mmCIF file of C-alpha atoms and ligand atoms in Angstrom:
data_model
loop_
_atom_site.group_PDB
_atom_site.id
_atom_site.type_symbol
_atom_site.label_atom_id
_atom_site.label_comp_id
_atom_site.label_asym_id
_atom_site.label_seq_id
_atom_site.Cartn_x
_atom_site.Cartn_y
_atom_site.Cartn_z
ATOM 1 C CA UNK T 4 5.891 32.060 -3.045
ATOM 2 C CA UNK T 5 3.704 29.721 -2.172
ATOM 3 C CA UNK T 6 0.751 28.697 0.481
ATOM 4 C CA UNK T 7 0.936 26.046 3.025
ATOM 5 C CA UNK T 8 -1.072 24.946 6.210
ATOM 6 C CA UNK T 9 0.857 24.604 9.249
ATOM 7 C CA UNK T 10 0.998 20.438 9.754
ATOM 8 C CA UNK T 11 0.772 21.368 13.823
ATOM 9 C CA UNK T 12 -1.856 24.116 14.642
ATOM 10 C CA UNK T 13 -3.167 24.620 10.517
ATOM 11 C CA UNK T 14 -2.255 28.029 10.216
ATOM 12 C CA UNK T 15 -2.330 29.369 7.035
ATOM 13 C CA UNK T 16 0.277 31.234 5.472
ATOM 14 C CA UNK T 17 2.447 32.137 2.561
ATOM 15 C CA UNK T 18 6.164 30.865 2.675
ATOM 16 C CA UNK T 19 8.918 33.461 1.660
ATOM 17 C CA UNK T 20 11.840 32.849 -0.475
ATOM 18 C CA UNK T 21 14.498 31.393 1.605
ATOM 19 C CA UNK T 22 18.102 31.654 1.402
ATOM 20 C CA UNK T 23 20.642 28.338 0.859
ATOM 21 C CA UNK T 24 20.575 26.720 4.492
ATOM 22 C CA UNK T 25 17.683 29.219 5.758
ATOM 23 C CA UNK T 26 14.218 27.971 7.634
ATOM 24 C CA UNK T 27 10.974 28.999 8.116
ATOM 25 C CA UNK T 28 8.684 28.855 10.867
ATOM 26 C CA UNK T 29 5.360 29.041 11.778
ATOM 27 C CA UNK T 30 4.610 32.631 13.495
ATOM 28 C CA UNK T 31 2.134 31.298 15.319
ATOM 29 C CA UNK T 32 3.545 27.727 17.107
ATOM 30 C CA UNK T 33 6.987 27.864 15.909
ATOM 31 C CA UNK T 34 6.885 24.797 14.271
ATOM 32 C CA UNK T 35 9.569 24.073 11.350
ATOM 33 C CA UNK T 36 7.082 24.604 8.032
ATOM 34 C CA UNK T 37 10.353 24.274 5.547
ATOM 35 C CA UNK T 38 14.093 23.946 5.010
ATOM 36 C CA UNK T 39 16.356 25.210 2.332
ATOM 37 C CA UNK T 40 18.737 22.392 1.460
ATOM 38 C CA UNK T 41 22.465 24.355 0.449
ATOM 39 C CA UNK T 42 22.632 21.338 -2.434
ATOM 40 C CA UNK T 43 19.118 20.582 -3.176
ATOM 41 C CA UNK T 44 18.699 16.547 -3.862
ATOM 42 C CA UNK T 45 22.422 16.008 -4.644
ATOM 43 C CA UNK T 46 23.032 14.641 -1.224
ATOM 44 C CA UNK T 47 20.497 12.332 -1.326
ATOM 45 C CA UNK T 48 21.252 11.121 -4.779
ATOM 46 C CA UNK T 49 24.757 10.570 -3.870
ATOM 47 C CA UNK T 50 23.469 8.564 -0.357
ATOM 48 C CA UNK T 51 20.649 6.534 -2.755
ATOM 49 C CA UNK T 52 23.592 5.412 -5.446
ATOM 50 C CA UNK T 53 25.535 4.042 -2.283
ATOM 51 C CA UNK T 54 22.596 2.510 -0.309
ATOM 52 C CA UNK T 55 21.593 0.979 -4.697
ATOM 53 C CA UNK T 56 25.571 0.025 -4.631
ATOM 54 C CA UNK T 57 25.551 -2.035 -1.079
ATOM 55 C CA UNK T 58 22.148 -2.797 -1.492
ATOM 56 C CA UNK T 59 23.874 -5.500 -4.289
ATOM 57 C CA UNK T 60 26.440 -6.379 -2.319
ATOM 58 C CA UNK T 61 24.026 -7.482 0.390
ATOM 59 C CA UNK T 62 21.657 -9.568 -1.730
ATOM 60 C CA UNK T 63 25.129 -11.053 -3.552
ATOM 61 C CA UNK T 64 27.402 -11.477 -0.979
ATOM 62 C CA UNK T 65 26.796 -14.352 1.512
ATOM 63 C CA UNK T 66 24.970 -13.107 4.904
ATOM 64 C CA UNK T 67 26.675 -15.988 7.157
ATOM 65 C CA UNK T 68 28.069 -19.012 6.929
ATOM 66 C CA UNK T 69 27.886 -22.463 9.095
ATOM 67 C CA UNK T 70 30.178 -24.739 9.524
ATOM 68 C CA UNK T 71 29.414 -28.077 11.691
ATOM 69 C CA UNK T 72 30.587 -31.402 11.772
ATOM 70 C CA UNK T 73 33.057 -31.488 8.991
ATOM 71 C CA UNK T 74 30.570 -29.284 6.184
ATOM 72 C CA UNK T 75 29.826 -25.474 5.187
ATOM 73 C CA UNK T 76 27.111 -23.693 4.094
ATOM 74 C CA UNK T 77 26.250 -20.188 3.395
ATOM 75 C CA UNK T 78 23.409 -18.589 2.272
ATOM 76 C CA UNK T 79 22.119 -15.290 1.010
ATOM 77 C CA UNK T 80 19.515 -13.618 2.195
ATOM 78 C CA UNK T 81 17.085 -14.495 -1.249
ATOM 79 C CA UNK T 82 18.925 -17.882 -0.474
ATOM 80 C CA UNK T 83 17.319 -18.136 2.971
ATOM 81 C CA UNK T 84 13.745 -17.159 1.321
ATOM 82 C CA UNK T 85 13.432 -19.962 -0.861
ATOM 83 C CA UNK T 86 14.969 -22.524 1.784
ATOM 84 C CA UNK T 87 11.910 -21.440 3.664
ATOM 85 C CA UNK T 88 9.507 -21.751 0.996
ATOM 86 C CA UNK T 89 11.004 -25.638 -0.042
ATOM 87 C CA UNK T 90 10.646 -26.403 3.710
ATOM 88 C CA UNK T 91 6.744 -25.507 3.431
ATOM 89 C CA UNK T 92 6.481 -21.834 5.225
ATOM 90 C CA UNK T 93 5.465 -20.312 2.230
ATOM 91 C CA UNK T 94 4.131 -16.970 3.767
ATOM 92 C CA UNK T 95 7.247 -17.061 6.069
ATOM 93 C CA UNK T 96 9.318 -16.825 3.191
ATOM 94 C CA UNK T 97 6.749 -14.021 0.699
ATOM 95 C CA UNK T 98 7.226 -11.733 3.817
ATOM 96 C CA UNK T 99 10.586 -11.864 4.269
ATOM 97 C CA UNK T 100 11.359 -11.735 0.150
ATOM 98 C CA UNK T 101 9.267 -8.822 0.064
ATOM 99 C CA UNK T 102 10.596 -6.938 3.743
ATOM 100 C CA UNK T 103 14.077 -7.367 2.712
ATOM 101 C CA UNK T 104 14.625 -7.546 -1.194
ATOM 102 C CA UNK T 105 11.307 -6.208 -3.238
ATOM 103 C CA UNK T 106 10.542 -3.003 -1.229
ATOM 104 C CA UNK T 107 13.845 -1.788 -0.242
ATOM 105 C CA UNK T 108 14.928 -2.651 -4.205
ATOM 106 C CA UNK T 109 11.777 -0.672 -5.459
ATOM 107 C CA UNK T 110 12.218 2.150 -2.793
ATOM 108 C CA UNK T 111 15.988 2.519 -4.096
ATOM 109 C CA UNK T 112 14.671 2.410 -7.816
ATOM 110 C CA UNK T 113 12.046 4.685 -7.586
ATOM 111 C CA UNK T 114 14.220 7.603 -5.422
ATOM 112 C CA UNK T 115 16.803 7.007 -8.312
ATOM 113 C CA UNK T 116 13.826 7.314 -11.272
ATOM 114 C CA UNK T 117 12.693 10.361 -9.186
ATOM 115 C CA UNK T 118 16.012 12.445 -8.403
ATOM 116 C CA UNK T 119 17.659 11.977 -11.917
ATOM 117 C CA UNK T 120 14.127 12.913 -13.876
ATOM 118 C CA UNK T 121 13.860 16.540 -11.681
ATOM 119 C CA UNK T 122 17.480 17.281 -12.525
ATOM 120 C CA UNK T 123 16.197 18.852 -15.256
ATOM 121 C CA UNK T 124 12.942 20.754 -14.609
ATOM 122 C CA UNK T 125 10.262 20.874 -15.121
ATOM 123 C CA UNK T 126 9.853 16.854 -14.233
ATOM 124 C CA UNK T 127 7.152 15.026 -16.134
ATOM 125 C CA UNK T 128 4.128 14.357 -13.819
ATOM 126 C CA UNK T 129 4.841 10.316 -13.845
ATOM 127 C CA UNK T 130 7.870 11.962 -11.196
ATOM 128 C CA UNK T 131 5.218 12.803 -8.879
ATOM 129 C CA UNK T 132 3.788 9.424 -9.066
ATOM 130 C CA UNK T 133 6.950 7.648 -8.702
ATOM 131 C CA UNK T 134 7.471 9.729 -5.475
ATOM 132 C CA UNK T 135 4.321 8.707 -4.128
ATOM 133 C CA UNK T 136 4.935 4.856 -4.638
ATOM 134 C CA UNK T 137 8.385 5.382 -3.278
ATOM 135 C CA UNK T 138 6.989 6.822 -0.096
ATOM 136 C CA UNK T 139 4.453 3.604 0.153
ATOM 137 C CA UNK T 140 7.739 1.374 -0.263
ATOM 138 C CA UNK T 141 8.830 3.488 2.716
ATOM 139 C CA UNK T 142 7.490 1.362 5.679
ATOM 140 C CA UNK T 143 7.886 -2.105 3.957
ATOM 141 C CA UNK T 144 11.781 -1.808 4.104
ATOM 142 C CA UNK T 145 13.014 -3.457 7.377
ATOM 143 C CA UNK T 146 16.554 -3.826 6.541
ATOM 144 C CA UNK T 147 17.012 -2.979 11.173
ATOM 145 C CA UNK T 148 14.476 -5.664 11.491
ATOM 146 C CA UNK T 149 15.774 -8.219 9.255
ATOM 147 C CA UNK T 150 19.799 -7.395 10.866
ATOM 148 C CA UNK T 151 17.874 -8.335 14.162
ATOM 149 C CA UNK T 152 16.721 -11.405 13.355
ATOM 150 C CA UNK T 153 19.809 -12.448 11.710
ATOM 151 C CA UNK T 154 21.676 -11.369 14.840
ATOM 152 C CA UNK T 155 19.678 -13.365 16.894
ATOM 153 C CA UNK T 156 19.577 -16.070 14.504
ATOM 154 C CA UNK T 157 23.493 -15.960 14.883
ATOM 155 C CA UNK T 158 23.863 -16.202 18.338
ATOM 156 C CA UNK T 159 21.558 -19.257 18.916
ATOM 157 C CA UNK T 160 23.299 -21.068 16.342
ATOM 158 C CA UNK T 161 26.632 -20.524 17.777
ATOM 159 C CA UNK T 162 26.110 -22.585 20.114
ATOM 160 C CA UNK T 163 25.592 -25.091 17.789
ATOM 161 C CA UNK T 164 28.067 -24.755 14.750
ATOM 162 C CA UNK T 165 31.178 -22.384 14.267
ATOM 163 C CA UNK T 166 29.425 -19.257 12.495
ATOM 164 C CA UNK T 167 31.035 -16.732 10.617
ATOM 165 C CA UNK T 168 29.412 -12.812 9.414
ATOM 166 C CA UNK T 169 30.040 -12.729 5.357
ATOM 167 C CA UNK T 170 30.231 -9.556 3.758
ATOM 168 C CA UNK T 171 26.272 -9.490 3.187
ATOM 169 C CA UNK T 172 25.897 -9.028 7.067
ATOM 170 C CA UNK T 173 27.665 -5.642 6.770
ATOM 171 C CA UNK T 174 26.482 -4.585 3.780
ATOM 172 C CA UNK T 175 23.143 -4.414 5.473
ATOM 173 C CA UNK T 176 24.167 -3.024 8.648
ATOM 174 C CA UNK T 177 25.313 -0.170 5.987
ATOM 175 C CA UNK T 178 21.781 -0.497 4.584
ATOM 176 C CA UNK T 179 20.608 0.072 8.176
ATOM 177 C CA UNK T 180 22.131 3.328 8.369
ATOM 178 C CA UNK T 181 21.999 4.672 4.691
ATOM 179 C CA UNK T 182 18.433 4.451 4.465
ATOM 180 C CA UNK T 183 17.628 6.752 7.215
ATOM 181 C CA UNK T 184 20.271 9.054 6.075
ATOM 182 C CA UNK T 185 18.743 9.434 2.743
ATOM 183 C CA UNK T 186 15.788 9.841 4.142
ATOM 184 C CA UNK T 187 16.750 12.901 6.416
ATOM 185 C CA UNK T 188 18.223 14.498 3.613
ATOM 186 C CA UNK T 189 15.765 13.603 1.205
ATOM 187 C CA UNK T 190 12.913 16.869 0.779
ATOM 188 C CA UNK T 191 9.804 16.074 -1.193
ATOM 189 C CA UNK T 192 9.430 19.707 -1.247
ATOM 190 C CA UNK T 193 12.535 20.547 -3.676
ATOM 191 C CA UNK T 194 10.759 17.570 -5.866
ATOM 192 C CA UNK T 195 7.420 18.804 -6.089
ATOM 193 C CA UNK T 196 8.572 22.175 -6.979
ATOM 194 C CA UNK T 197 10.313 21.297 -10.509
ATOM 195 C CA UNK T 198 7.329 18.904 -11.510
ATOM 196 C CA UNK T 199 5.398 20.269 -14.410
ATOM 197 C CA UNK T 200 1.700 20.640 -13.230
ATOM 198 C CA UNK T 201 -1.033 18.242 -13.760
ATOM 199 C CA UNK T 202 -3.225 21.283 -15.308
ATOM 200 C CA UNK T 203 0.053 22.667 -17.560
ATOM 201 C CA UNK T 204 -0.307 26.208 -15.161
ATOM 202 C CA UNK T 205 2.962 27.771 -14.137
ATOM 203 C CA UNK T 206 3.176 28.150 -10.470
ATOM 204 C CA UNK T 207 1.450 31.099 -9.259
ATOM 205 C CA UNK T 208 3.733 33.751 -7.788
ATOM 206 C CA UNK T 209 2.394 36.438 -5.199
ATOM 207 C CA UNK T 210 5.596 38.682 -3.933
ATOM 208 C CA UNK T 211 3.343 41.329 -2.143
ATOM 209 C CA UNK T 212 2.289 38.449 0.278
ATOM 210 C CA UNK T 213 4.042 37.876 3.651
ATOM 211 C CA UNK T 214 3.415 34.926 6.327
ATOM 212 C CA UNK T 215 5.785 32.597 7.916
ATOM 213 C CA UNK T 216 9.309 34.168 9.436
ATOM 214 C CA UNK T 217 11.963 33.509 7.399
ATOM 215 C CA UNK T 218 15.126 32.684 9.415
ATOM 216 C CA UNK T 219 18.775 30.099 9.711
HETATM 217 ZN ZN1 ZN D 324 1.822 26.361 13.453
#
């Protein structure tokens, strides 16, 4: 049992137990307070291993590749950082090394640290601080924005050369769709409740306590 604030109107109140797949809402506003995952974490560690497996593929594999006028070139997208930084746009190139490899590569490291250290609880605390620099990673990763540009990047130089997608391209078109699926299933909640506490308490229980309706 424990107490949380609404996030939408601040109500106060005690969460029940829930059942596998159940819900509870706020009495007052009706907002959704928590879920009950049927397999806590698993799905998301299975969807993180994937998005950790193509994440190589698309920072190994070559994104496109040119041909013009007799010669070929491909690149990767690290490849395409440094080209930028040896043709002088230095910043250019730190922003898009750290969009598109460093935070989605520490994002996928630290969900994996996190979800395989609260398999067996209780977690050490360093999980909890993992999960919070994993959550700052969050907004750095633009794997959608980066497809974008390279999409657009694509088309104007067709026009130019013969251009060809490599298998890089659609590993991160499955990056653009396995992040947000991790995310979805991904509940902070089921974390933070098998980390040992910072103080060495055991979590309070109070079963005489009643607040938010429990429901599917
Ligand atoms: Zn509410």
């Amino acid at each position: 049992m424990e107490t949380v604030a609404c996030p939408d109107c601040d109500l106060l109140q005690r969460l029940p137990e829930l059942p596998p797949g159940g819900k509870a809402r706020c009495p007052r506003c009706g907002n959704t307070l928590a879920t009950q995952p049927t397999d806590p974490l698993d799905r998301t560690l299975a969807l993180t291993l994937t998005a950790a497996i193509v994440f190589i593929v698309a920072n190994t594999a070559p994104l496109m590749g040119l041909s013009a006028v007799g010669r070929y070139a491909s690149t990767t997208i690290i490849g395409g950082a440094y080209q930028m930084w040896v043709q002088g746009q230095e910043v250019t190139a730190v922003i898009v090394a750290f969009c598109a490899v460093i935070a989605p590569a520490s994002y996928i490291l630290f969900m994996l640290a996190v979800l395989f250290a609260v398999r067996r609880p209780p977690a050490p605390q360093w999980v909890g601080e993992m999960l919070r620099t994993a959550h700052s990673m969050q907004p750095w990763s633009m794997n959608e924005v980066m497809l974008l540009g390279i999409l657009v990047a694509l088309i104007k130089i067709a026009e130019l050369a013969t251009v060809d997608a490599g298998v890089g391209m659609y590993a991160v078109g499955g990056l653009v769709v396995l992040f947000p699926a991790l995310m979805i299933t991904f509940h902070p909640r089921e974390v933070w409740k098998r980390v040992k506490w910072a103080d060495g308490e055991a979590p309070p229980s109070r079963p005489d306590a009643t607040g938010a309706e429990a429901g599917r």
